[in-house]
Short mmCIF file of C-alpha atoms in Angstrom, two decimals:
data_model
loop_
_atom_site.label_atom_id
_atom_site.label_comp_id
_atom_site.label_asym_id
_atom_site.label_seq_id
_atom_site.Cartn_x
_atom_site.Cartn_y
_atom_site.Cartn_z
CA MET A 18 75.82 28.51 100.65
CA GLN A 19 76.07 31.25 103.24
CA ASN A 20 79.82 31.55 102.65
CA ALA A 21 79.24 31.81 98.91
CA GLN A 22 76.87 34.74 99.46
CA VAL A 23 79.33 36.50 101.72
CA ILE A 24 82.17 35.96 99.26
CA SER A 25 79.97 37.36 96.47
CA VAL A 26 79.22 40.50 98.44
CA MET A 27 82.92 40.87 99.28
CA LEU A 28 83.89 40.49 95.62
CA VAL A 29 81.37 43.10 94.51
CA THR A 30 82.70 45.41 97.20
CA VAL A 31 86.30 44.95 96.08
CA CYS A 32 85.29 45.60 92.47
CA LEU A 33 83.48 48.77 93.41
CA LEU A 34 86.39 49.93 95.54
CA THR A 35 88.81 49.31 92.69
CA ALA A 36 86.55 51.11 90.24
CA GLY A 37 86.36 54.07 92.61
CA CYS A 38 90.11 54.22 92.98
CA LEU A 39 90.66 53.95 89.25
CA ALA A 40 88.11 56.62 88.48
CA GLU A 41 89.61 59.18 90.87
CA GLU A 42 92.35 61.00 89.04
CA LYS A 43 94.44 62.95 91.48
CA SER A 44 95.02 66.58 90.54
CA PRO A 45 98.68 67.52 90.23
CA PHE A 46 97.88 71.02 91.52
CA TYR A 47 97.39 72.46 94.95
CA GLY A 48 94.88 74.96 93.58
CA GLU A 49 91.62 74.00 91.94
CA GLU A 50 92.30 72.34 88.64
CA ILE A 51 90.30 73.80 85.76
CA LYS A 52 89.09 70.69 84.07
CA PRO A 53 88.73 70.60 81.16
CA ALA A 54 91.21 73.41 80.60
CA VAL A 55 89.69 76.58 79.16
CA GLY A 56 91.52 78.26 76.31
CA VAL A 57 92.49 81.90 76.72
CA GLU A 58 91.39 84.27 73.99
CA ASP A 59 93.93 86.86 72.99
CA PHE A 60 93.26 90.42 74.06
CA ILE A 61 94.83 93.83 73.76
CA LEU A 62 94.42 96.18 76.72
CA LEU A 63 96.27 99.23 78.00
CA ASP A 64 99.06 98.91 80.52
CA GLU A 65 99.89 101.37 83.28
CA ASN A 66 101.97 103.44 80.85
CA GLY A 67 99.05 103.83 78.51
CA GLU A 68 100.65 101.49 75.97
CA PRO A 69 98.76 98.68 74.25
CA TYR A 70 99.49 95.31 75.80
CA ALA A 71 98.73 92.11 73.89
CA LEU A 72 98.47 88.79 75.68
CA SER A 73 99.95 87.08 72.64
CA GLN A 74 103.39 88.49 73.50
CA LEU A 75 103.50 86.08 76.43
CA GLU A 76 103.33 82.99 74.26
CA GLY A 77 105.30 80.10 75.75
CA LYS A 78 105.17 81.48 79.29
CA VAL A 79 103.21 80.44 82.31
CA ILE A 80 100.97 83.40 83.14
CA VAL A 81 99.44 84.27 86.50
CA ILE A 82 96.42 86.54 86.06
CA ALA A 83 94.59 88.32 88.87
CA PHE A 84 91.49 90.51 88.64
CA LEU A 85 91.67 93.46 91.00
CA PHE A 86 90.86 97.15 91.35
CA THR A 87 92.85 99.93 92.93
CA ARG A 88 90.17 101.11 95.38
CA CYS A 89 89.61 97.57 96.67
CA PRO A 90 90.24 97.87 100.40
CA ASP A 91 90.38 94.28 101.58
CA ILE A 92 91.37 91.19 99.63
CA CYS A 93 93.04 92.76 96.56
CA PRO A 94 95.99 94.27 98.46
CA ILE A 95 96.68 90.87 99.98
CA VAL A 96 96.57 89.15 96.60
CA SER A 97 98.85 91.82 95.12
CA ALA A 98 101.30 91.37 97.98
CA ASN A 99 101.23 87.62 97.37
CA LEU A 100 101.88 88.13 93.66
CA HIS A 101 104.81 90.37 94.56
CA TYR A 102 106.18 87.64 96.82
CA VAL A 103 105.75 85.03 94.08
CA SER A 104 107.56 87.23 91.56
CA GLU A 105 110.48 87.59 93.94
CA GLN A 106 110.62 83.89 94.74
CA LEU A 107 110.66 82.92 91.07
CA GLY A 108 114.01 84.61 90.60
CA ASP A 109 115.23 84.52 87.01
CA ALA A 110 112.21 82.51 85.89
CA TYR A 111 110.02 85.56 86.50
CA GLY A 112 109.94 87.51 83.30
CA GLU A 113 111.67 84.84 81.24
CA ASP A 114 109.33 81.92 81.79
CA VAL A 115 106.60 83.27 84.03
CA ALA A 116 104.54 86.44 83.67
CA ILE A 117 102.12 88.09 86.08
CA LEU A 118 99.23 90.30 85.02
CA SER A 119 96.70 92.31 86.99
CA ILE A 120 93.54 93.22 85.15
CA THR A 121 91.16 95.76 86.61
CA VAL A 122 87.50 95.12 87.26
CA ASP A 123 86.89 98.86 87.65
CA PRO A 124 87.49 100.51 84.27
CA TRP A 125 85.33 103.47 85.33
CA THR A 126 88.04 104.62 87.75
CA ASP A 127 91.20 102.66 87.00
CA ASN A 128 92.79 104.37 84.06
CA SER A 129 96.47 103.95 83.16
CA ASN A 130 97.60 106.90 85.27
CA LEU A 131 95.94 105.59 88.37
CA LEU A 132 97.28 102.07 87.77
CA LYS A 133 100.78 103.47 87.37
CA GLN A 134 100.49 105.41 90.59
CA TYR A 135 99.12 102.31 92.34
CA SER A 136 101.86 99.98 91.10
CA ASP A 137 104.71 102.47 91.58
CA GLU A 138 103.69 103.23 95.15
CA ARG A 139 103.76 99.53 95.99
CA GLY A 140 106.77 98.53 93.93
CA PHE A 141 104.84 96.14 91.70
CA HIS A 142 106.67 95.49 88.44
CA TRP A 143 104.16 93.45 86.50
CA PRO A 144 101.70 94.99 84.03
CA HIS A 145 98.48 96.40 85.39
CA LEU A 146 95.95 96.44 82.61
CA THR A 147 92.84 98.40 81.93
CA GLY A 148 90.67 99.33 78.97
CA SER A 149 87.20 100.34 78.06
CA LEU A 150 84.23 98.33 79.26
CA GLU A 151 83.82 96.98 75.75
CA GLU A 152 87.43 95.79 75.72
CA LEU A 153 87.40 94.32 79.20
CA GLN A 154 84.07 92.55 79.18
CA PRO A 155 85.14 89.74 76.81
CA VAL A 156 88.23 89.19 78.96
CA TRP A 157 86.17 88.96 82.14
CA ILE A 158 83.81 86.53 80.45
CA ASN A 159 86.70 84.41 79.18
CA PHE A 160 88.06 84.14 82.72
CA ASP A 161 84.61 83.71 84.22
CA VAL A 162 84.82 86.84 86.36
CA GLY A 163 81.53 87.94 87.85
CA LEU A 164 81.07 91.51 89.00
CA THR A 165 78.30 93.79 90.15
CA THR A 166 78.41 97.49 90.87
CA TYR A 167 76.07 99.19 93.27
CA ASP A 168 75.76 102.68 94.69
CA SER A 169 73.64 102.13 97.77
CA ASP A 170 74.55 104.68 100.42
CA GLN A 171 72.59 104.21 103.62
CA ASP A 172 73.61 107.45 105.32
CA GLU A 173 73.90 109.44 102.08
CA ASP A 174 77.37 110.72 102.89
CA GLY A 175 78.67 110.12 99.37
CA VAL A 176 80.56 106.99 100.35
CA ALA A 177 78.96 103.79 99.04
CA ASP A 178 78.12 101.22 101.69
CA GLY A 179 80.87 98.83 100.58
CA PHE A 180 83.52 101.41 101.54
CA ASP A 181 81.62 102.98 104.42
CA ARG A 182 82.86 101.96 107.87
CA CYS A 183 80.45 104.37 109.55
CA ALA A 184 77.05 103.71 108.08
CA ASP A 185 75.29 106.25 110.32
CA THR A 186 77.17 109.48 109.68
CA PRO A 187 75.10 112.52 110.69
CA GLU A 188 73.58 114.34 107.75
CA GLY A 189 75.80 116.99 106.20
CA GLU A 190 78.98 116.08 108.07
CA GLU A 191 82.16 115.80 106.02
CA VAL A 192 83.58 112.30 106.01
CA ASP A 193 87.04 110.82 105.79
CA HIS A 194 88.12 108.15 103.32
CA ASP A 195 86.42 105.49 105.43
CA GLY A 196 83.07 107.26 105.32
CA CYS A 197 83.34 108.34 108.97
CA GLY A 198 82.41 111.88 110.01
CA VAL A 199 85.53 113.98 110.66
CA ASP A 200 83.87 115.70 113.62
CA THR A 201 81.85 113.08 115.44
CA GLN A 202 83.05 109.68 114.30
CA GLN A 203 86.79 109.71 114.97
CA SER A 204 88.58 108.06 117.81
CA GLU A 205 90.99 110.37 119.59
CA ASP A 206 94.21 108.52 118.87
CA THR A 207 93.77 108.02 115.13
CA THR A 208 94.94 110.26 112.36
CA VAL A 209 92.04 111.52 110.32
CA THR A 210 92.66 111.27 106.62
CA VAL A 211 90.62 112.36 103.68
CA ASN A 212 91.47 111.71 100.09
CA HIS A 213 90.02 112.31 96.75
CA HIS A 214 88.73 109.02 95.47
CA PRO A 215 85.43 108.30 93.88
CA LEU A 216 83.79 106.18 96.52
CA SER A 217 80.28 106.63 95.24
CA TYR A 218 79.97 103.12 93.88
CA TRP A 219 81.17 99.78 95.08
CA ILE A 220 82.20 96.71 93.14
CA ASP A 221 81.48 93.19 94.21
CA HIS A 222 83.51 90.76 92.19
CA THR A 223 84.03 87.04 92.36
CA THR A 224 87.75 87.00 92.60
CA GLY A 225 90.31 84.44 91.81
CA THR A 226 93.75 84.10 90.37
CA ILE A 227 94.13 81.97 87.29
CA ILE A 228 97.30 80.24 86.19
CA VAL A 229 97.57 79.82 82.45
CA ASP A 230 99.91 77.23 80.95
CA LYS A 231 102.40 77.74 78.14
CA ASP A 232 99.77 76.83 75.55
CA PHE A 233 97.33 79.53 76.68
CA ASN A 234 95.05 77.21 78.61
CA GLN A 235 93.54 78.14 81.97
CA ARG A 236 94.67 75.31 84.19
CA VAL A 237 94.55 76.30 87.85
CA TRP A 238 92.25 78.55 89.85
CA TRP A 239 93.06 79.99 93.25
CA GLY A 240 90.24 81.60 95.18
CA ASP A 241 91.49 84.79 96.80
CA SER A 242 90.63 83.63 100.29
CA ASP A 243 92.55 80.36 99.74
CA TRP A 244 95.68 81.95 98.34
CA ASN A 245 98.82 80.26 99.53
CA ALA A 246 101.90 81.74 97.91
CA GLU A 247 104.11 78.68 98.42
CA MET A 248 101.53 76.37 96.88
CA VAL A 249 100.90 78.77 94.00
CA LEU A 250 104.64 78.64 93.39
CA GLU A 251 104.50 74.85 93.28
CA ASP A 252 101.65 74.96 90.76
CA ILE A 253 103.64 77.38 88.60
CA LYS A 254 106.69 75.13 88.76
CA TYR A 255 104.61 72.12 87.77
CA LEU A 256 103.33 73.95 84.69
CA LEU A 257 106.84 75.11 83.84
CA GLU A 258 108.03 71.52 83.80
CA GLU A 259 105.20 70.28 81.60
CA MET B 8 31.21 140.30 63.66
CA VAL B 9 34.27 140.71 61.44
CA LYS B 10 35.77 143.20 63.93
CA LEU B 11 35.25 140.71 66.74
CA GLN B 12 37.03 138.00 64.78
CA ILE B 13 39.99 140.31 64.08
CA ALA B 14 40.13 141.29 67.75
CA GLY B 15 40.05 137.61 68.74
CA THR B 16 42.88 136.77 66.31
CA ARG B 17 44.99 139.63 67.65
CA ASN B 18 44.45 138.44 71.26
CA LEU B 19 45.52 134.94 70.26
CA ARG B 20 48.63 136.29 68.51
CA ASP B 21 49.53 138.34 71.58
CA GLU B 22 49.13 135.33 73.85
CA VAL B 23 51.37 133.24 71.57
CA LYS B 24 53.99 136.01 71.55
CA ILE B 25 53.88 136.27 75.34
CA GLU B 26 54.22 132.51 75.65
CA ILE B 27 57.22 132.45 73.29
CA LEU B 28 58.81 135.28 75.30
CA ARG B 29 58.24 133.34 78.54
CA ILE B 30 59.82 130.19 77.13
CA THR B 31 62.79 132.18 75.78
CA LEU B 32 63.32 133.83 79.17
CA ALA B 33 63.06 130.50 80.94
CA LEU B 34 65.63 128.92 78.62
CA PHE B 35 67.93 131.89 79.11
CA ALA B 36 67.59 131.60 82.88
CA ILE B 37 68.39 127.89 82.75
CA LEU B 38 71.51 128.63 80.68
CA LEU B 39 72.62 131.18 83.25
CA ILE B 40 71.99 128.95 86.23
CA ALA B 41 73.42 125.70 84.85
CA PRO B 42 77.16 125.23 85.42
CA ALA B 43 79.47 124.57 82.53
CA ALA B 44 79.72 120.87 81.77
CA SER B 45 82.90 119.30 83.01
CA ALA B 46 84.28 115.81 82.64
CA HIS B 47 85.56 115.79 86.17
CA ASP B 48 84.51 118.37 88.72
CA GLY B 49 86.80 119.18 91.58
CA MET B 50 85.83 118.31 95.12
CA THR B 51 85.86 120.58 98.15
CA PHE B 52 87.49 119.46 101.37
CA GLU B 53 86.97 121.12 104.70
CA PHE B 54 89.51 121.47 107.47
CA ASN B 55 88.41 122.41 110.94
CA MET B 56 90.92 124.31 113.03
CA GLU B 57 89.83 123.32 116.53
CA ASN B 58 91.26 124.26 119.91
CA ASN B 59 94.24 121.93 119.82
CA SER B 60 94.25 120.27 116.44
CA VAL B 61 93.27 120.42 112.81
CA GLN B 62 90.81 117.84 111.50
CA PRO B 63 91.55 115.99 109.35
CA GLU B 64 95.24 115.78 110.11
CA GLU B 65 96.18 114.45 106.67
CA ALA B 66 94.69 114.95 103.26
CA GLU B 67 95.19 113.70 99.76
CA VAL B 68 93.57 115.98 97.24
CA ARG B 69 93.93 116.44 93.53
CA LEU B 70 94.57 119.37 91.29
CA ASN B 71 91.26 121.12 90.65
CA ASP B 72 90.04 120.35 94.18
CA SER B 73 89.34 123.11 96.70
CA VAL B 74 90.12 123.24 100.39
CA ILE B 75 88.38 125.38 103.00
CA PHE B 76 89.87 126.05 106.43
CA TYR B 77 87.39 126.92 109.18
CA ASN B 78 88.54 128.56 112.37
CA LEU B 79 86.40 127.07 115.16
CA VAL B 80 87.82 129.01 118.09
CA THR B 81 86.25 132.25 119.22
CA ASP B 82 89.23 133.98 120.77
CA SER B 83 92.04 133.72 118.20
CA ASN B 84 92.90 134.61 114.64
CA ARG B 85 94.53 131.93 112.54
CA THR B 86 96.74 132.56 109.55
CA ILE B 87 97.38 129.76 107.10
CA THR B 88 100.50 129.88 104.95
CA PHE B 89 102.43 127.68 102.60
CA SER B 90 105.12 127.98 100.01
CA THR B 91 105.37 125.51 97.16
CA GLU B 92 106.84 125.11 93.70
CA GLY B 93 103.99 125.63 91.30
CA ALA B 94 103.71 124.70 87.66
CA ASN B 95 105.60 127.81 86.56
CA ARG B 96 106.86 129.58 89.68
CA THR B 97 107.07 129.46 93.45
CA ILE B 98 103.71 130.13 95.03
CA ASP B 99 103.52 131.77 98.44
CA TRP B 100 100.02 131.63 99.79
CA GLN B 101 98.68 133.24 102.92
CA CYS B 102 95.20 133.74 104.29
CA SER B 103 93.92 134.94 107.64
CA SER B 104 90.76 133.75 109.29
CA GLY B 105 89.16 135.60 112.16
CA PRO B 106 87.53 134.07 115.26
CA SER B 107 84.62 131.74 114.68
CA ASP B 108 81.62 133.65 113.43
CA SER B 109 78.56 131.90 112.11
CA THR B 110 77.10 135.07 110.60
CA THR B 111 79.95 135.79 108.15
CA ASN B 112 82.68 133.92 106.32
CA SER B 113 85.43 135.91 108.01
CA ASP B 114 86.43 132.76 109.91
CA GLU B 115 87.32 130.76 106.81
CA CYS B 116 90.00 130.58 104.17
CA LYS B 117 89.47 128.89 100.85
CA ILE B 118 91.92 127.84 98.19
CA TRP B 119 91.40 126.26 94.78
CA PHE B 120 94.31 124.26 93.44
CA ASP B 121 94.18 125.58 89.92
CA PRO B 122 95.75 122.92 87.66
CA SER B 123 97.40 125.64 85.58
CA LEU B 124 99.22 127.04 88.62
CA TYR B 125 99.88 124.08 90.87
CA LYS B 126 101.57 120.75 90.32
CA ALA B 127 101.50 117.46 92.19
CA THR B 128 103.56 117.70 95.34
CA ILE B 129 103.39 117.59 99.12
CA ILE B 130 102.62 120.97 100.61
CA GLU B 131 103.57 121.81 104.16
CA ILE B 132 100.79 123.91 105.61
CA GLN B 133 101.75 126.16 108.49
CA ILE B 134 99.10 127.72 110.70
CA TYR B 135 99.89 130.68 112.93
CA GLU B 136 97.77 131.64 115.89
CA ASN B 137 98.12 135.27 116.93
CA ASP B 138 101.46 135.47 115.08
CA SER B 139 103.04 132.39 116.63
CA LEU B 140 103.32 129.02 114.87
CA TRP B 141 100.47 126.84 116.09
CA ASN B 142 100.24 123.80 113.75
CA ILE B 143 101.99 122.19 110.79
CA PHE B 144 100.58 119.45 108.61
CA ASN B 145 101.14 118.02 105.14
CA LEU B 146 98.68 118.13 102.32
CA THR B 147 99.35 115.78 99.43
CA LEU B 148 98.46 117.25 96.08
CA LEU B 149 98.02 114.62 93.36
CA GLU B 150 97.68 114.84 89.63
CA ASP B 151 94.10 114.98 88.46
CA SER B 152 94.68 111.76 86.62
CA HIS B 153 91.54 109.76 86.99
CA ASP B 154 88.12 109.64 85.45
CA GLU B 155 84.94 109.64 87.42
CA ASN B 156 82.56 108.30 84.89
CA GLY B 157 81.09 105.60 87.08
CA PRO B 158 79.18 102.52 86.03
CA PRO B 159 76.06 102.92 83.91
CA ASP B 160 72.81 103.97 85.60
CA GLY B 161 71.29 101.01 87.34
CA GLY B 162 74.72 99.48 87.85
CA PHE B 163 76.72 96.98 85.88
CA ASN B 164 76.21 93.29 86.37
CA LEU B 165 78.21 90.46 84.87
CA PRO B 166 77.12 87.13 86.28
CA GLY B 167 80.13 84.89 86.63
CA ASN B 168 79.97 81.25 87.52
CA ASN B 169 81.70 81.89 90.83
CA GLN B 170 84.86 80.90 89.03
CA GLN B 171 84.39 77.45 90.46
CA PRO B 172 86.16 75.15 88.04
CA THR B 173 84.42 72.04 86.87
CA GLY B 174 85.70 68.86 88.41
CA SER B 175 86.46 70.56 91.68
CA SER B 176 86.80 68.48 94.79
CA ASP B 177 83.52 69.77 96.14
CA GLU B 178 81.52 67.99 93.52
CA ILE B 179 80.16 64.50 94.04
CA GLY B 180 81.56 62.82 90.98
CA LEU B 181 81.11 59.28 89.67
CA GLU B 182 84.20 58.12 91.55
CA ASN B 183 82.72 59.35 94.83
CA ILE B 184 79.47 57.49 94.16
CA PHE B 185 81.50 54.31 93.59
CA LEU B 186 83.38 54.90 96.81
CA ILE B 187 80.26 55.54 98.89
CA THR B 188 78.58 52.43 97.41
CA ALA B 189 81.67 50.38 98.18
CA ILE B 190 81.79 51.54 101.78
CA VAL B 191 78.09 50.78 102.27
CA SER B 192 78.46 47.34 100.65
CA PHE B 193 81.55 46.54 102.69
CA SER B 194 79.78 47.52 105.90
CA ALA B 195 76.76 45.42 104.93
CA ALA B 196 78.97 42.40 104.12
CA GLY B 197 80.79 42.78 107.42
CA TYR B 198 77.52 43.01 109.32
CA ILE B 199 76.13 39.88 107.62
CA TRP B 200 79.33 37.94 108.25
CA ILE B 201 79.53 38.91 111.90
CA SER B 202 75.85 38.28 112.57
CA ARG B 203 75.93 34.84 110.91
CA ASN B 204 79.18 33.65 112.43
CA PHE B 205 78.78 34.93 115.96
CA PHE B 206 75.18 35.81 116.75
CA GLY B 207 73.93 32.97 114.55
CA GLU B 208 75.99 30.40 116.51
CA SER B 209 75.12 31.81 119.92
CA SER B 210 71.42 31.88 119.10
CA ASN B 211 71.67 28.30 117.85
CA MET B 212 73.41 27.29 121.07
CA MET B 213 70.74 29.01 123.16
CA SER B 214 67.97 27.29 121.28
CA LYS B 215 69.79 23.94 121.76
CA GLN B 216 70.07 24.64 125.51
CA ASP B 217 66.37 25.49 125.63
CA GLY B 218 65.60 22.18 123.94
CA GLU B 219 67.73 20.15 126.35
CA GLU B 220 65.99 21.74 129.36
#
């Protein structure tokens, strides 16, 4: 009787284990699989040359889409550099079978001229898109981009706190492009640089890179802090072979 | 009585006229004081010519911006010069600033990069101190190619869903519940089996020994 009870418990356990294994469907991607896949709605934005750019022209290609802005000082340059690396590693497939797009989250500053300057200076060859807030908002929503602007400026030096590396600049002192006073907040061995950029507002955005399959479905999501170029390449190759 | 009424009406009319005149003058003053509206105002950058260096040492400004050079030393004149290809012709610019003087603006030189005269380029600024070359630095002049509209008042907020895809590995899905239940059940079965086959026998043996004694 005791053995029968033990065997029963063991059988239930095996059944549950089997059910668990069957239920777990392993993702074929290294990035986060978007499940169920979300369809991409067509859009027309402006590229860095000021020309209209329709997503529909990329039909049949795997598309890598990143949401960035030119003033972004930290994570965006890394993502852009990774995208550049991916484009180079793809060889002939890049352009023919795979496309890369950067879409701004800062339409208030990033116009076509600025995007052209940004991409030319860095040697990026993929389209950098912008548009009006009304044009971009549906795209952000489609790709589930969250963003918030704020203009808090603790030391009132004209540089919003997000950009400001010196949050206690003395009143009235001119600041460099890091928000540090050019007279009192510079270390001796650094070159002081000022530039004309609107730093009066900061943008917080939930960032990620989305890989879209050949049928315009969002399939893979890579958080910017998890970006691994080699693994992104593998995910792209998987979608190319589908 | 009638005369008083007429006098009162006249006083009222005069007061209204005076009030209208005041309002007109105030509006005129406001029009004079207010600057012309501009889509994108230029910025002003300041350079401090100190004892041994110029701060900042590099600058990136745009057409329509202004730059002011302040001479901070009290015992030398400084002359700032540059030569650059402008929009239509070569521009040779020179300005002298006297020793530091807080009571006048004789110690400063100001230049406005008029978009109709200048074009985007890198300008080599040369500074002479008492007629000998003292400092050279580059000033990058960019096209005034960007807007500065800024987000709407109160900021712009678009709540995303953290872009966390559904079905991510962080979620506790049905399969994970099965797995956890299985592990717990397996552990329980193992515990029961071990306790009945080992501890059960040893406790039986001990109770037998107690009985024999």
